[in-house]
Each structure stands twice: as structure tokens, then as C-alpha cells.
GROMACS .gro file of C-alpha atoms in nm:
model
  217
    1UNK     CA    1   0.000   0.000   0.000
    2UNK     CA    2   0.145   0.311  -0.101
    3UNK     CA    3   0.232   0.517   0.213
    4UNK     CA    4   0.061   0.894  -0.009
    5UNK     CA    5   0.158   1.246   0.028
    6UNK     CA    6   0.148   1.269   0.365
    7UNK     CA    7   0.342   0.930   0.478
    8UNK     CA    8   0.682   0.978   0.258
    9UNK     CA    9   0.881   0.685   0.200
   10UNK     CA   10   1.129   0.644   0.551
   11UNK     CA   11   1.500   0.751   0.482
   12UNK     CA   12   1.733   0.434   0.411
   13UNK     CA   13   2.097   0.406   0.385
   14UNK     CA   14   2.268   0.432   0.043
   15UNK     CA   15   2.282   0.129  -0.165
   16UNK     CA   16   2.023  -0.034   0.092
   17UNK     CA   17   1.764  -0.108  -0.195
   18UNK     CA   18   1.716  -0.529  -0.150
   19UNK     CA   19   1.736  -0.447   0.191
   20UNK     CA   20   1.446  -0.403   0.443
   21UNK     CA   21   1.524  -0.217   0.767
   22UNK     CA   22   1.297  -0.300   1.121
   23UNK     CA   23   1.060  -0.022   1.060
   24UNK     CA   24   1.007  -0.209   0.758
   25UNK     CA   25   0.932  -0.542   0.865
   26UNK     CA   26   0.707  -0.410   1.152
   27UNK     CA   27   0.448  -0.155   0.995
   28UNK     CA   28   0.477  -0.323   0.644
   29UNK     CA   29   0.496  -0.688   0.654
   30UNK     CA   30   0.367  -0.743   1.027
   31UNK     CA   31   0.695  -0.878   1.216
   32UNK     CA   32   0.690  -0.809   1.594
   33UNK     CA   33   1.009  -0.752   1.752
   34UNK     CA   34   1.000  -1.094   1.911
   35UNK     CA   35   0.980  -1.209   1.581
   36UNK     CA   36   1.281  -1.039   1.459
   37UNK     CA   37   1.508  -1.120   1.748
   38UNK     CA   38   1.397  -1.518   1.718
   39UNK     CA   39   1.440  -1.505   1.299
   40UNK     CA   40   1.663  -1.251   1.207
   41UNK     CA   41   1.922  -1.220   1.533
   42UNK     CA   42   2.154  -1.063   1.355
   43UNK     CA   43   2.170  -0.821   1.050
   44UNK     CA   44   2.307  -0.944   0.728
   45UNK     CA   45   2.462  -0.568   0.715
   46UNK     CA   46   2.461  -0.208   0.876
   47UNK     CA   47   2.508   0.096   0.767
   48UNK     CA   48   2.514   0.492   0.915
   49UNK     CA   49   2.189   0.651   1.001
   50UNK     CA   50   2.086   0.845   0.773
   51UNK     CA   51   1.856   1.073   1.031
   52UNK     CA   52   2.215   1.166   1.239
   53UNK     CA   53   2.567   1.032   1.260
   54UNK     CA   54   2.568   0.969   1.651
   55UNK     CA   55   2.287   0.750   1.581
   56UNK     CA   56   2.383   0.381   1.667
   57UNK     CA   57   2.453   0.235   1.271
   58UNK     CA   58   2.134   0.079   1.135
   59UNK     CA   59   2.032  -0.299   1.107
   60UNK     CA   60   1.950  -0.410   0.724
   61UNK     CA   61   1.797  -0.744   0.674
   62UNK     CA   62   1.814  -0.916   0.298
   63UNK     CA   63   1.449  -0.911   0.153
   64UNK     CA   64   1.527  -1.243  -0.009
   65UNK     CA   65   1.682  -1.366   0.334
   66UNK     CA   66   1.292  -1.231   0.503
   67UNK     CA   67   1.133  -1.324   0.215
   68UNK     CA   68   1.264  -1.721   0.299
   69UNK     CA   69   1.207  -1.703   0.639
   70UNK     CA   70   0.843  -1.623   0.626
   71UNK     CA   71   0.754  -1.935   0.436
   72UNK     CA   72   0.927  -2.157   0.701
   73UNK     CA   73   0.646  -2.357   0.850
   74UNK     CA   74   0.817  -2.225   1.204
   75UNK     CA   75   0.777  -1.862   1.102
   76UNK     CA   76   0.386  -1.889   0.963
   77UNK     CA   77   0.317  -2.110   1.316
   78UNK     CA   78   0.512  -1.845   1.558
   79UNK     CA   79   0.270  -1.553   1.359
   80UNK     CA   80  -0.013  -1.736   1.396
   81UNK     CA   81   0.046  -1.757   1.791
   82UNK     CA   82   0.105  -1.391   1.787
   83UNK     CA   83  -0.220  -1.292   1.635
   84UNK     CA   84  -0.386  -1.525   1.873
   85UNK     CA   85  -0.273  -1.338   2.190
   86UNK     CA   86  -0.348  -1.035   2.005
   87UNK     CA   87  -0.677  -1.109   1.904
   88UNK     CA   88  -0.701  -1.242   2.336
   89UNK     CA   89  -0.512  -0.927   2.452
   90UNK     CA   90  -0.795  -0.703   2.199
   91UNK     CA   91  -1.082  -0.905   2.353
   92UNK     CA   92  -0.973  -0.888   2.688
   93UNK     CA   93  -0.947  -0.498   2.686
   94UNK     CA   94  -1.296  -0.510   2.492
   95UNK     CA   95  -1.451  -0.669   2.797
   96UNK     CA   96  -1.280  -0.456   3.078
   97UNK     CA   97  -1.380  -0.125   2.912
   98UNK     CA   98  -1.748  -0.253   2.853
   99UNK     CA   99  -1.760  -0.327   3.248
  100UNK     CA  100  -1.600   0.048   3.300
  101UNK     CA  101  -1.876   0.204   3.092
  102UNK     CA  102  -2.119  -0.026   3.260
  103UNK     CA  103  -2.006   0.120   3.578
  104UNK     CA  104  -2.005   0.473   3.485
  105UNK     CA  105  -2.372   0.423   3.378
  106UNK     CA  106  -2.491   0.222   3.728
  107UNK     CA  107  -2.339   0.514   3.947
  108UNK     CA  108  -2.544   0.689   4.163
  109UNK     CA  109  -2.465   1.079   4.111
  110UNK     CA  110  -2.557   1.311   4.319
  111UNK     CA  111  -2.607   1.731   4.344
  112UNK     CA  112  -2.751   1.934   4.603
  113UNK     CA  113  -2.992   2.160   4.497
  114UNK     CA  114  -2.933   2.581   4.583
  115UNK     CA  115  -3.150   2.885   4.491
  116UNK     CA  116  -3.072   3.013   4.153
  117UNK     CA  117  -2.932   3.331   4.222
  118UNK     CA  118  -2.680   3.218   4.531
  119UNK     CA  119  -2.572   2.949   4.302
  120UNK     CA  120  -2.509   3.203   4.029
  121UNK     CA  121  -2.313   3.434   4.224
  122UNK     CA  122  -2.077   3.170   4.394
  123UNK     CA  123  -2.025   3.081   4.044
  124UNK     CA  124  -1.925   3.434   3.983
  125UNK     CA  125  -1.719   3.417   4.276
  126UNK     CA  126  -1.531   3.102   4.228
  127UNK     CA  127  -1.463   3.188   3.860
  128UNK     CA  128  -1.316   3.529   4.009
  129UNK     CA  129  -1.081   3.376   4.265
  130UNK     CA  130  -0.913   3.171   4.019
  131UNK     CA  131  -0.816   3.464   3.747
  132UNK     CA  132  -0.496   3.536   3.650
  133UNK     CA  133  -0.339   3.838   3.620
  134UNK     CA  134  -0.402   3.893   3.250
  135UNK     CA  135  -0.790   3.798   3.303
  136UNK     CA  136  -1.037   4.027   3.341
  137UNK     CA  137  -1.306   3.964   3.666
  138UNK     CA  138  -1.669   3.876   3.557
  139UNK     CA  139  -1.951   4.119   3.696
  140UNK     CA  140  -2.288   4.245   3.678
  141UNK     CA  141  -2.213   4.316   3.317
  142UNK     CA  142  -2.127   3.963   3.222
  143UNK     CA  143  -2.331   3.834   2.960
  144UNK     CA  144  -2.576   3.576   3.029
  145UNK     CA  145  -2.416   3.322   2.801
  146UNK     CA  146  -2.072   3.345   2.987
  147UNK     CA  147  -2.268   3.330   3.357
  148UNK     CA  148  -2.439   3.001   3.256
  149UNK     CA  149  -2.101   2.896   3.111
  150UNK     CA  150  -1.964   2.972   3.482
  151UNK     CA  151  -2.201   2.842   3.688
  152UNK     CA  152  -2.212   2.495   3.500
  153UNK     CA  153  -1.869   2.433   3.560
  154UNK     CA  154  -1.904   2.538   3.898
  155UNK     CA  155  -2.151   2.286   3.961
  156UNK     CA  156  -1.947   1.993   3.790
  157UNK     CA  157  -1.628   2.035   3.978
  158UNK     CA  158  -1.761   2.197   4.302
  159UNK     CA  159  -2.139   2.139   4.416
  160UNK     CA  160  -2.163   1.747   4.226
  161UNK     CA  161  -2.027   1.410   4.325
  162UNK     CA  162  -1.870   1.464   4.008
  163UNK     CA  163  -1.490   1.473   4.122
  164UNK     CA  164  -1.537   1.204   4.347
  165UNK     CA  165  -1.743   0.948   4.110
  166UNK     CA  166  -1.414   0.990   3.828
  167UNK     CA  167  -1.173   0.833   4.107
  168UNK     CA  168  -1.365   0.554   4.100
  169UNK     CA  169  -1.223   0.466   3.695
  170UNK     CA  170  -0.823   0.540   3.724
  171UNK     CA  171  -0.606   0.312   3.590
  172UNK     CA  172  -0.926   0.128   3.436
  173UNK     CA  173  -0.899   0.024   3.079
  174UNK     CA  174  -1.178   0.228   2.905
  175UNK     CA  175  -1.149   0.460   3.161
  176UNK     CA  176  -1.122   0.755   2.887
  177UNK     CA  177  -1.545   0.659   2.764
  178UNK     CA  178  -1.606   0.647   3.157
  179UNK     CA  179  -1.513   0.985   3.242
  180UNK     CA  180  -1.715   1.081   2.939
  181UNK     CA  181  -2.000   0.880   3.033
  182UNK     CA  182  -1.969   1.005   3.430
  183UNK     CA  183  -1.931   1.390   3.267
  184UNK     CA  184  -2.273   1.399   3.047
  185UNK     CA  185  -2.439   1.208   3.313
  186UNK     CA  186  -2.372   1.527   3.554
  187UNK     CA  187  -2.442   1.780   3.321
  188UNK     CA  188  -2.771   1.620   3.234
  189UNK     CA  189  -2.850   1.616   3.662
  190UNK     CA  190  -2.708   2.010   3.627
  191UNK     CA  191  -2.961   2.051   3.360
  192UNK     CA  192  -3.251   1.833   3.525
  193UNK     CA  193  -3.198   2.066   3.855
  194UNK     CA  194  -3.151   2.395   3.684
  195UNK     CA  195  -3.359   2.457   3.383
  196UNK     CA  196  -3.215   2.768   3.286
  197UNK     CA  197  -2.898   2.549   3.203
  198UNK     CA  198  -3.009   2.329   3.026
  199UNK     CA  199  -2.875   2.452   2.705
  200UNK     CA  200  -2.525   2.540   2.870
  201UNK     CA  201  -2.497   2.183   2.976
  202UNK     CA  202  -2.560   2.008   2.617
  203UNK     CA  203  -2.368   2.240   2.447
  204UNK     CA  204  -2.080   2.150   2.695
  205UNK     CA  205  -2.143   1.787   2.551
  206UNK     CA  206  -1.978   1.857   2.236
  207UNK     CA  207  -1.656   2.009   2.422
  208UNK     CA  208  -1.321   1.783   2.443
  209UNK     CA  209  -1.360   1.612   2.783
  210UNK     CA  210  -1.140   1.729   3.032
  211UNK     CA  211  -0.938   1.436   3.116
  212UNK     CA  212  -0.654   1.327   3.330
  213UNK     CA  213  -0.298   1.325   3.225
  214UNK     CA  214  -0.223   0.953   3.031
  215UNK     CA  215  -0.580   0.922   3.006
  216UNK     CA  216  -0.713   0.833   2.636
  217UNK     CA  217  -1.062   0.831   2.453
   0.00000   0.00000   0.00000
């Protein structure tokens, strides 16, 4: 498959055509590293790297040399075992994220219910004693739009279980959909408890979710 436009062909050696390098072997013919070490434990040449010369020299493996190896009988049954544990490794993580969303889902959420305009202006306040220097304090001038922006993420992070309930999923696999799960969960409580934020809260639906450090959708 040609690698396009955007995917240039990697940087070889000179002279290196009949050769494949491990990039190569990895993201084009589907060799794992184990693979390599166990078939190909040593290079048939190197050569400098072409990306800098303090670079350790780089490994070159014969194509005709891989080419024989993968129609050993050895070589097709070692692959074989590989994409088995793969294929157990894929389901296994399948089944552990579908129990985190499950659990994000069963959780019991909770949010305790203030008049509107005391939960507006500590909002108002708790946006204001976070400002930096360069940020300008909101007031009785500040538009509607920004207010409800405010107070909604007031709510989430200081007046909902919210916080609390996300603890429950780190270092889960899946724990990325969870948080999203947990997060649209709360906002539709925010929005079930405060009508007038109800638009604020789904349109903070389509936002990136704020998530921890390492943590992946």
C-alpha cells in the first residue's frame, strides 16, 4: 500500500535497496520484535543513520533472506500464535472497558440543589478567585451566556459528586469513555436541577472532555 503524500517513503541508507530495515518489517509486513530477534538475530549488514551520525549504525535485513524465512512452516506457526494473543489481549481490553462504561452508567450521582441566584453568584465568585493576572473579573455586566457557562462548571467540579465518582475509573482500561460517560451524566443532573442550564450543559457535551494526564478516549 502506497504510504501517499502525507506518509513519505522512511529515509534508508545508500545502496540499501534489497534491503528491508525493522521499521520495515514491523508496519509493512507485520513482524513483531520478538519475531525479529527469534528469525533474524543478527543483520546481514549495517550501515550509518541516515537521520544523524551519533545515531547507533542501522540494522538491514536481505528481503530475499525475510522473504525465505516467512515461508518456514516455524515462522507462519510463531505468527499465527502472535495474532492469537493479540486477538485475546484485543478481547480482553474489549470486555474490561465494557464493564467500566457499565459502571459509569450504574453510578449513583448526586447534586444538592441551591436557589438560583446564590448558586449564580458563587459561580461568579469562584470563577473570580481563580483569574490570572491577564484575566479580566466577571460582573454584573457579564453576559448571560458566559454566567451560565460559569455556573455549569461550577456545579461539575464543586457542588456534584462529580470529582469524586471519576476516582472511582483510574487506571481502568476504558477509563477515557467512563469519564465521558460520568461527565454527560452530571451535566444532564445540572440541567434536570436547573432549567435555565439546560442549554449550557448540552452544548458542553460537544466540548473535548477534560481528562486526566495519560488518560485516552
Amino acid at each position: 500500500m502506497s504510504r501517499g503524500k502525507h506518509h513519505p517513503p522512511r529515509p534508508k541508507p545508500a545502496n540499501s535497496e534489497d534491503f528491508l530495515i525493522a521499521a520495515d518489517l514491523k508496519k509493512e509486513r507485520g513482524w513483531t520484535e520478538t519475531q525479529i530477534k527469534t528469525f533474524l538475530p543478527e543483520p546481514d549488514r549495517t550501515a550509518r543513520n541516515p537521520f544523524s551520525r551519533k545515531a547507533a549504525p542501522m540494522k538491514l535485513y536481505s528481503r530475499k533472506r525475510v522473504e525465505a524465512v516467512e515461508a518456514t512452516d516455524e515462522f507462519r506457526k510463531a505468527r499465527e500464535a502472535s495474532r492469537k494473543r493479540q486477538l485475546a489481549a484485543r478481547e480482553r481490553a474489549l470486555a474490561k472497558k465494557k464493564e467500566a462504561v457499565a459502571a459509569a452508567q450504574a453510578l449513583e450521582l448526586r447534586i444538592v440543589p441551591e436557589p438560583w441566584d446564590e448558586v449564580q453568584q458563587k459561580a461568579l465568585d469562584h470563577y473570580n478567585s481563580r483569574l490570572r493576572r491577564s484575566q479580566s473579573p466577571a460582573g454584573p455586566r457579564t453576559s448571560q451566556a458566559r454566567r451560565d457557562r460559569m455556573t455549569v462548571n461550577y456545579l461539575r467540579h464543586k457542588q456534584t459528586s462529580y470529582e469524586e465518582e471519576l476516582k472511582e475509573f483510574k487506571g481502568v482500561v476504558g477509563v477515557g469513555e467512563a469519564y465521558l460517560i460520568v461527565r454527560n451524566r452530571i451535566l444532564d443532573l445540572i440541567a434536570e436541577t436547573y432549567p435555565p442550564l439546560r442549554a449550557e450543559c448540552e452544548r458542553q457535551k460537544f466540548d473535548a472532555p477534560e481528562l486526566p494526564d495519560g488518560v485516552v478516549l
